[in-house]
């Protein structure tokens, strides 16, 4: 026989035979047999016959060697020695809350499945949008103290990962078992952000646990901890922040300082006054904003002195008139108190400085300045030299910052007045911010009157700040305005934003009032072709959505069942 057989040297298994690959399977003697076969193939069977093939005749030996090599090659490729078993995950924690009623559990599965259903192209049809109903369902379930079913946790975490607006309510429903599961899948690690070690924060009244996490925790954990302690005990939260303030990074100081908005009071003033000297401009500006929200603070008094020196009342004019003399400079003291010296592009320096001063001054300084007049009388006064827009806009920002309902009411004016000629501001965004300072009932009444006077085309931003579900007469005003728009013959697409809000915000009981609008109206000659059919479809969708919301609420009104035996542990996430 030749030194090496041709098939062994050139066949597809030649590389396998001539490469020293560690054995990964087979019996304890498998490595020795393989090495013996490789050596025989390299040297030739006439010079080195494998001992494992001793019973084979000389002429048949090359073929037998190749057969044996093929067998051992397959075994080496397919064999796998079992490795050490991985440690099993820790047991899922208990969730003492009651389980969902069966109907509500099925509804959750439907909403989670509908979240990922492909949306039809073009027309939406008459079916409710399940993805938009999921936030309301989660809110209701959490208000009633239910826990999420174990089988729904993966889909619930996927939904929260896809939509940040769902995360607070979804994670609350998922509870401790959801956090346990999130640690097993990197795609769900977002659920652990802002939570302490193991997905939970120490109790605010646990000083040792709070101190340990504050000193050693990640930034997100420390932010969440400070917010929790601040909510429980504002003084303790302030003391915790002050203990490491000088050692924090500027960007971290800014985030921590923002947490003082919770339960802000005069007790925070000394710390905030110190922060006015911070080396970070953003920190100084935030400290000044917080101090200006405290009408009795020293900074508010300083700003009031500067503001009233710039704005006064001219009693020599035929009618009392507000006069304005904007600042001529922004000195170091003003900059320390939070004023930004350089205006944005397109803004004059003096008007920029004036707006910041008036915005930061306490609103209580103006009635004495204007002869005891109240907010509505002050806002109604004429302003000389075209300063009215700048002055009123600054008062709007001050009313929002200081949550002053009287000034907000005066700056909003009557809802029947056209926005462009209102007493305070013509900006709908500013009006929405002012409305947010009023009580929910007053807010709803004002917006209802605005819609009755001006229709829906300019009411979208205002509707967004009203309490849900819309109280009467707001709900009725929206329905009446939609009916008027339908009769006008325009397409409903112009009101798609309002229709979407109505699906989420109208009281479910409004479905009865809307039922008559689902019929297809007769189309006049001057109406848009096919508009009636589109309106009928839109109202059908609105009615079916309201009825579905009513069903959701009914399914969740059953009180939670008393906790029973512990549910089976959630399986390890893939």
XYZ file of C-alpha atoms in Angstrom:
574
model
C 0.000 0.000 0.000
C 1.097 3.574 -0.660
C 2.194 5.802 2.162
C -1.219 7.528 2.320
C -4.374 6.418 0.553
C -5.673 8.771 -2.085
C -9.225 8.987 -0.679
C -7.935 9.894 2.769
C -5.676 12.636 1.431
C -8.058 14.291 -1.028
C -11.579 13.440 0.116
C -13.952 15.736 1.956
C -12.896 14.360 5.316
C -9.173 14.943 4.774
C -9.165 18.141 6.806
C -11.052 16.441 9.606
C -8.591 13.605 9.719
C -5.442 15.701 9.634
C -6.514 18.377 12.093
C -6.027 17.797 15.768
C -9.512 18.626 17.047
C -10.163 17.944 20.711
C -12.625 15.169 21.225
C -15.994 16.284 22.472
C -17.894 13.075 22.700
C -17.766 9.325 22.791
C -16.349 6.817 25.244
C -13.248 7.398 27.371
C -11.138 5.646 24.718
C -12.536 7.588 21.810
C -9.595 10.025 21.666
C -7.115 7.165 21.366
C -9.048 5.494 18.538
C -9.272 8.746 16.630
C -5.555 9.483 16.956
C -4.802 5.928 15.858
C -6.923 6.347 12.730
C -5.315 9.689 11.889
C -1.809 8.258 12.273
C -2.625 5.242 10.062
C -4.056 7.487 7.367
C -0.946 9.705 7.389
C 1.627 6.898 7.380
C -0.293 4.375 5.322
C -1.984 1.221 6.481
C 0.953 -0.909 5.214
C 3.236 0.828 7.722
C 0.843 1.430 10.636
C -2.286 -0.700 10.821
C -4.817 0.576 13.412
C -5.169 -1.807 16.331
C -8.907 -1.207 16.336
C -9.055 -2.755 12.836
C -6.877 -5.812 13.628
C -9.511 -8.231 12.368
C -9.587 -6.729 8.871
C -7.573 -8.303 6.058
C -4.772 -6.296 4.455
C -6.540 -5.631 1.124
C -9.673 -4.387 2.861
C -7.820 -2.287 5.414
C -7.816 1.102 3.546
C -11.560 0.980 2.975
C -12.225 -0.105 6.557
C -10.078 2.785 7.813
C -12.129 5.278 5.811
C -15.374 3.746 7.086
C -14.144 3.958 10.655
C -12.944 7.541 10.112
C -16.354 8.530 8.718
C -18.085 6.990 11.719
C -15.809 8.722 14.221
C -16.060 12.042 12.322
C -19.848 12.048 12.657
C -19.574 11.129 16.301
C -17.046 13.897 16.956
C -19.183 16.488 15.167
C -22.460 15.495 16.769
C -21.333 14.543 20.238
C -21.555 17.019 23.097
C -20.409 16.563 26.614
C -22.973 18.047 29.002
C -21.676 21.154 30.737
C -22.421 22.193 34.301
C -26.062 23.129 34.844
C -26.844 26.856 35.127
C -28.126 28.066 38.447
C -31.933 28.325 38.339
C -33.419 31.823 38.650
C -34.500 32.925 42.063
C -38.097 32.346 42.994
C -40.486 35.041 41.754
C -41.715 37.263 44.591
C -45.288 37.148 45.798
C -47.796 39.785 44.699
C -50.495 40.120 47.378
C -52.953 41.952 45.118
C -56.064 40.181 43.918
C -56.323 38.509 40.492
C -58.246 40.060 37.634
C -61.826 38.922 37.035
C -61.970 36.460 34.172
C -63.711 38.892 31.800
C -61.125 41.583 32.515
C -58.296 39.099 31.974
C -59.651 38.229 28.530
C -60.045 41.924 27.779
C -56.388 42.551 28.653
C -55.310 39.787 26.280
C -57.460 41.370 23.557
C -56.000 44.842 24.103
C -52.412 43.575 24.146
C -52.985 41.585 20.957
C -54.673 44.586 19.308
C -51.670 46.738 20.135
C -49.590 44.992 17.488
C -52.366 44.385 14.941
C -51.592 46.032 11.575
C -53.565 49.218 11.067
C -55.692 49.309 7.924
C -54.554 51.643 5.208
C -56.759 54.617 4.449
C -60.070 54.636 6.278
C -60.085 53.561 9.904
C -63.427 51.798 9.728
C -65.984 51.577 12.525
C -63.997 49.346 14.886
C -62.452 50.846 18.059
C -58.718 51.441 18.214
C -57.639 48.950 20.866
C -54.151 50.428 21.184
C -55.629 53.739 22.367
C -57.839 52.011 24.937
C -55.000 50.135 26.632
C -53.828 53.163 28.721
C -57.341 53.663 30.126
C -57.715 49.974 30.924
C -54.381 49.963 32.792
C -55.385 53.034 34.800
C -58.702 51.488 35.815
C -57.119 48.153 36.751
C -54.511 49.868 38.920
C -57.111 52.047 40.626
C -58.952 48.892 41.625
C -55.864 47.143 42.965
C -55.544 44.169 40.626
C -52.361 42.352 39.642
C -51.428 41.285 36.128
C -51.837 37.596 35.198
C -48.477 35.827 35.066
C -49.075 34.724 31.464
C -49.660 38.331 30.354
C -46.428 39.719 31.811
C -44.239 39.236 28.678
C -46.768 40.975 26.409
C -47.289 43.713 29.001
C -43.551 44.396 29.219
C -43.288 44.414 25.413
C -46.080 47.000 25.264
C -44.324 49.166 27.853
C -41.048 48.888 25.946
C -42.729 50.094 22.742
C -44.644 53.014 24.326
C -43.075 55.112 27.032
C -46.456 56.638 27.927
C -47.635 53.174 29.031
C -44.688 52.435 31.297
C -45.827 53.874 34.648
C -49.205 52.144 34.592
C -47.961 48.941 32.913
C -45.142 48.468 35.421
C -47.468 49.219 38.303
C -49.828 46.479 37.131
C -46.922 44.090 36.501
C -45.766 44.645 40.088
C -42.816 42.837 41.695
C -43.200 39.804 39.442
C -42.841 42.022 36.379
C -39.586 43.465 37.722
C -38.373 39.946 38.505
C -39.072 38.905 34.910
C -37.509 42.065 33.467
C -34.145 41.111 34.978
C -34.119 37.969 32.810
C -34.450 39.694 29.435
C -32.168 42.555 28.334
C -34.961 44.041 26.206
C -36.973 44.699 29.363
C -34.197 46.300 31.396
C -35.945 49.673 31.010
C -38.293 48.477 33.749
C -35.436 48.508 36.241
C -34.395 52.104 35.562
C -35.216 54.338 38.460
C -35.677 51.406 40.821
C -33.282 50.367 43.516
C -31.356 47.165 43.711
C -33.572 44.248 42.886
C -36.151 46.570 41.369
C -37.348 48.274 44.547
C -36.495 51.334 46.602
C -35.930 51.283 50.331
C -38.742 52.655 52.426
C -38.421 56.455 52.808
C -38.404 56.023 56.588
C -35.515 53.508 56.448
C -32.522 55.835 57.027
C -29.865 53.146 56.603
C -31.336 51.835 53.355
C -31.849 55.333 52.000
C -28.315 56.367 52.875
C -26.784 53.248 51.328
C -28.608 53.656 48.029
C -27.962 57.405 47.926
C -24.224 56.839 48.400
C -23.830 53.782 46.161
C -26.767 53.707 43.724
C -26.859 54.521 40.032
C -27.954 58.003 39.002
C -31.479 56.907 37.985
C -31.854 55.080 41.277
C -30.795 58.159 43.218
C -33.229 60.395 41.321
C -36.090 58.010 42.085
C -34.982 57.725 45.703
C -34.826 61.488 46.186
C -38.306 61.886 44.676
C -39.708 59.197 47.000
C -38.086 60.657 50.116
C -39.129 64.172 49.121
C -42.751 63.063 48.748
C -42.699 61.316 52.133
C -40.738 63.945 54.065
C -39.736 67.166 52.205
C -37.221 68.167 54.893
C -35.524 64.763 54.826
C -35.300 64.918 51.032
C -33.687 68.344 51.173
C -31.208 67.189 53.826
C -30.305 64.155 51.699
C -29.606 66.345 48.684
C -27.640 68.908 50.690
C -25.388 66.195 52.174
C -23.669 65.525 48.818
C -24.553 68.640 46.828
C -21.037 70.025 46.469
C -19.679 66.702 45.168
C -22.335 66.161 42.477
C -21.762 66.772 38.770
C -23.438 69.852 37.255
C -25.861 67.839 35.125
C -26.777 65.718 38.145
C -27.275 68.790 40.337
C -29.749 70.110 37.789
C -31.848 66.928 37.871
C -31.720 66.689 41.651
C -32.681 70.345 42.061
C -35.720 69.830 39.853
C -37.039 67.284 42.362
C -37.557 70.105 44.876
C -40.656 71.133 42.912
C -42.415 68.436 44.911
C -43.714 70.029 48.130
C -41.802 73.259 47.443
C -42.020 75.585 50.460
C -40.260 78.404 52.233
C -38.129 75.847 54.066
C -36.281 75.265 50.790
C -35.360 78.928 50.337
C -31.937 78.940 52.087
C -30.739 76.009 50.011
C -32.066 77.538 46.786
C -30.438 80.886 47.612
C -27.134 79.066 47.900
C -27.765 77.385 44.535
C -28.076 80.846 42.941
C -24.284 81.035 43.207
C -23.749 77.665 41.478
C -21.121 77.530 38.758
C -23.664 76.014 36.323
C -25.910 78.514 34.553
C -28.712 75.948 34.213
C -28.615 75.196 37.927
C -28.768 78.910 38.731
C -31.733 79.389 36.386
C -33.645 76.471 37.919
C -32.973 77.708 41.453
C -34.224 81.174 40.474
C -37.367 79.716 38.901
C -38.151 77.759 42.052
C -37.560 80.783 44.273
C -39.802 82.950 42.115
C -42.580 80.405 42.697
C -42.315 81.275 46.414
C -43.981 84.726 46.631
C -42.519 85.376 50.089
C -38.911 84.583 49.127
C -36.151 87.178 49.147
C -35.597 86.648 45.423
C -39.288 87.339 44.737
C -38.979 90.559 46.717
C -35.910 91.581 44.725
C -37.665 90.827 41.452
C -40.765 92.719 42.596
C -38.668 95.810 43.351
C -37.085 95.686 39.896
C -40.373 94.985 38.096
C -42.422 97.767 39.713
C -39.640 100.228 38.917
C -40.163 99.395 35.228
C -43.981 99.230 35.102
C -46.275 101.885 36.530
C -49.516 103.827 36.077
C -49.751 107.152 34.264
C -52.575 109.071 35.942
C -52.040 112.212 33.849
C -53.396 110.588 30.687
C -57.085 111.016 29.799
C -57.608 107.452 31.027
C -55.366 105.539 33.437
C -52.641 103.910 31.321
C -49.844 101.492 32.114
C -46.411 102.817 31.219
C -43.316 100.701 30.713
C -39.653 101.642 30.972
C -37.677 98.488 30.240
C -34.315 97.902 31.974
C -31.293 99.509 30.337
C -28.867 96.824 31.528
C -28.748 93.329 32.991
C -26.254 93.694 35.814
C -24.453 90.969 37.750
C -27.047 90.899 40.540
C -29.841 90.377 38.022
C -27.931 87.555 36.359
C -27.327 85.907 39.736
C -31.074 85.997 40.315
C -31.650 83.989 37.156
C -31.936 86.519 34.331
C -30.286 85.528 31.072
C -28.442 88.504 29.632
C -28.293 87.436 25.977
C -31.689 87.336 24.240
C -32.674 84.771 21.599
C -32.288 85.715 17.956
C -34.847 88.282 16.920
C -35.554 89.587 20.426
C -34.491 92.995 21.684
C -32.386 93.052 24.840
C -34.566 95.422 26.844
C -37.844 93.628 26.096
C -36.139 90.318 26.890
C -34.973 91.568 30.280
C -38.377 93.107 31.050
C -40.207 89.859 30.304
C -37.952 87.893 32.634
C -38.363 90.425 35.452
C -42.159 90.516 35.250
C -42.382 86.741 34.936
C -40.325 86.231 38.105
C -42.026 88.946 40.174
C -44.813 87.838 42.535
C -48.209 88.792 41.130
C -49.170 90.164 44.528
C -46.943 93.196 43.889
C -49.195 94.596 41.146
C -52.459 95.540 42.917
C -50.648 98.028 45.226
C -48.751 99.370 42.240
C -52.002 100.043 40.364
C -54.008 101.696 43.112
C -55.573 98.583 44.616
C -57.043 97.317 41.365
C -57.627 93.571 41.043
C -56.202 91.324 38.311
C -59.139 91.750 35.907
C -59.010 95.563 36.207
C -55.230 95.629 35.745
C -55.368 93.421 32.647
C -58.078 95.647 31.161
C -55.927 98.816 31.440
C -54.395 100.107 28.192
C -50.620 99.827 27.876
C -48.641 102.623 26.245
C -46.072 102.343 23.457
C -47.033 98.856 22.204
C -45.777 97.109 25.342
C -49.076 95.291 25.970
C -48.137 92.060 24.217
C -44.829 91.724 26.059
C -46.299 92.664 29.433
C -49.347 90.402 29.201
C -47.279 87.466 27.977
C -44.992 87.832 31.007
C -48.012 87.985 33.322
C -49.317 84.790 31.702
C -46.062 82.979 32.453
C -46.108 84.315 36.010
C -49.695 83.139 36.556
C -48.792 79.638 35.333
C -45.621 79.475 37.427
C -47.346 80.735 40.576
C -50.575 78.756 39.932
C -52.646 81.919 40.429
C -56.231 81.221 39.345
C -57.406 84.843 39.702
C -54.764 86.158 37.330
C -55.292 83.232 34.948
C -59.007 83.964 34.858
C -58.344 87.642 34.119
C -55.821 86.887 31.363
C -58.099 84.312 29.749
C -61.007 86.745 29.608
C -64.428 85.714 28.350
C -64.432 82.585 26.191
C -66.865 84.338 23.823
C -64.239 86.951 22.867
C -62.336 86.036 19.677
C -58.824 84.817 20.566
C -57.114 87.545 18.559
C -58.766 90.284 20.615
C -58.716 88.725 24.087
C -57.563 90.743 27.078
C -54.485 88.664 27.893
C -53.146 86.525 25.116
C -54.112 85.231 21.691
C -51.926 82.126 21.884
C -53.910 78.909 22.331
C -50.879 77.252 23.914
C -50.735 80.013 26.562
C -54.482 79.765 27.101
C -54.170 76.018 27.663
C -51.494 76.636 30.308
C -53.661 79.248 32.032
C -56.652 76.896 32.006
C -54.586 74.260 33.805
C -54.459 76.516 36.883
C -58.279 76.559 37.217
C -60.430 73.935 38.888
C -61.551 71.046 36.614
C -65.189 72.201 36.672
C -64.333 75.793 35.775
C -61.939 74.578 33.095
C -64.618 72.414 31.458
C -67.180 75.235 31.563
C -64.776 77.737 29.971
C -63.799 75.380 27.142
C -67.451 74.437 26.515
C -68.317 78.127 26.147
C -65.308 78.628 23.865
C -66.452 75.765 21.604
C -70.015 77.080 21.523
C -68.697 80.479 20.402
C -65.883 79.478 18.036
C -66.355 75.822 17.097
C -63.815 73.019 17.281
C -61.176 74.214 14.842
C -59.204 76.073 17.549
C -60.211 74.019 20.587
C -57.935 70.983 20.264
C -55.183 72.264 22.600
C -57.762 73.491 25.096
C -59.530 70.124 25.207
C -56.237 68.431 26.026
C -56.028 70.073 29.481
C -59.585 69.165 30.544
C -60.197 66.434 33.086
C -61.232 63.022 31.725
C -63.988 61.986 31.269
C -65.252 65.330 30.042
C -67.815 66.727 32.438
C -70.951 68.445 31.253
C -71.476 70.793 29.595
C -68.178 70.121 27.813
C -69.138 66.711 26.430
C -72.407 68.072 25.055
C -70.642 71.062 23.497
C -68.214 68.783 21.641
C -71.028 66.562 20.338
C -73.064 69.567 19.200
C -70.029 71.044 17.420
C -69.357 67.726 15.641
C -73.001 67.591 14.568
C -72.756 71.116 13.171
C -69.565 70.211 11.286
C -71.283 67.170 9.790
C -74.271 69.230 8.652
C -71.895 71.721 7.052
C -70.866 68.976 4.626
C -67.105 68.971 5.247
C -65.088 65.787 5.579
C -64.495 64.463 9.131
C -60.747 64.282 8.525
C -60.496 67.966 9.432
C -61.657 66.976 12.923
C -59.747 63.715 13.258
C -57.778 65.020 16.245
C -60.929 66.030 18.110
C -62.623 62.737 17.178
C -59.658 60.823 18.599
C -59.853 62.832 21.819
C -63.601 62.249 21.995
C -63.094 58.476 21.753
C -60.812 58.608 24.791
C -62.366 61.451 26.779
C -66.135 61.536 26.323
C -68.109 59.912 29.121
C -69.282 56.439 28.010
C -72.859 57.500 28.726
C -72.639 59.885 25.754
C -73.070 56.894 23.404
C -76.867 57.235 23.707
C -76.734 60.856 22.557
C -74.470 59.941 19.639
C -76.574 57.023 18.419
C -78.745 59.244 16.221
C -75.649 60.593 14.441
C -74.518 57.176 13.180
C -77.141 57.158 10.414
C -75.948 58.228 6.994
C -77.323 61.730 6.311
C -78.813 62.889 3.055
C -76.168 64.738 1.085
C -77.023 68.151 -0.278
C -75.660 69.386 -3.571
C -73.205 71.802 -1.943
C -71.644 69.185 0.375
C -68.438 67.255 -0.273
C -69.068 63.986 -2.184
C -69.258 60.989 0.149
C -68.801 63.073 3.294
C -71.993 61.751 4.831
C -70.753 58.169 4.643
C -67.455 59.081 6.228
C -69.221 60.923 9.060
C -71.534 57.968 9.647
C -68.541 55.655 9.903
C -66.707 58.027 12.253
C -69.714 58.282 14.595
C -70.182 54.493 14.527
C -66.559 54.105 15.614
C -67.057 56.692 18.348
C -70.170 54.947 19.667
C -68.575 51.484 19.592
C -65.496 52.848 21.390
C -67.598 54.434 24.137
C -69.529 51.200 24.603
C -66.317 49.226 24.789
C -65.016 51.627 27.437
C -68.239 51.120 29.407
C -67.769 47.336 29.171
C -64.161 47.646 30.319
C -65.226 49.669 33.329
C -67.955 47.156 34.215
C -65.542 44.229 33.951
C -63.161 45.935 36.356
C -65.734 47.044 38.931
C -65.787 43.619 40.565
C -63.745 43.933 43.780
C -60.447 42.014 43.824
C -60.767 38.471 45.075
C -58.960 37.737 48.334
C -55.420 36.485 47.729
C -55.410 32.730 47.331
C -52.617 30.215 46.951
C -49.545 31.610 45.305
C -49.644 31.453 41.516
C -47.048 29.311 39.751
C -43.715 30.954 39.198
C -43.308 32.809 35.943
C -41.134 30.814 33.530
C -37.725 32.142 32.652
C -37.914 34.622 29.795
C -36.341 33.560 26.543
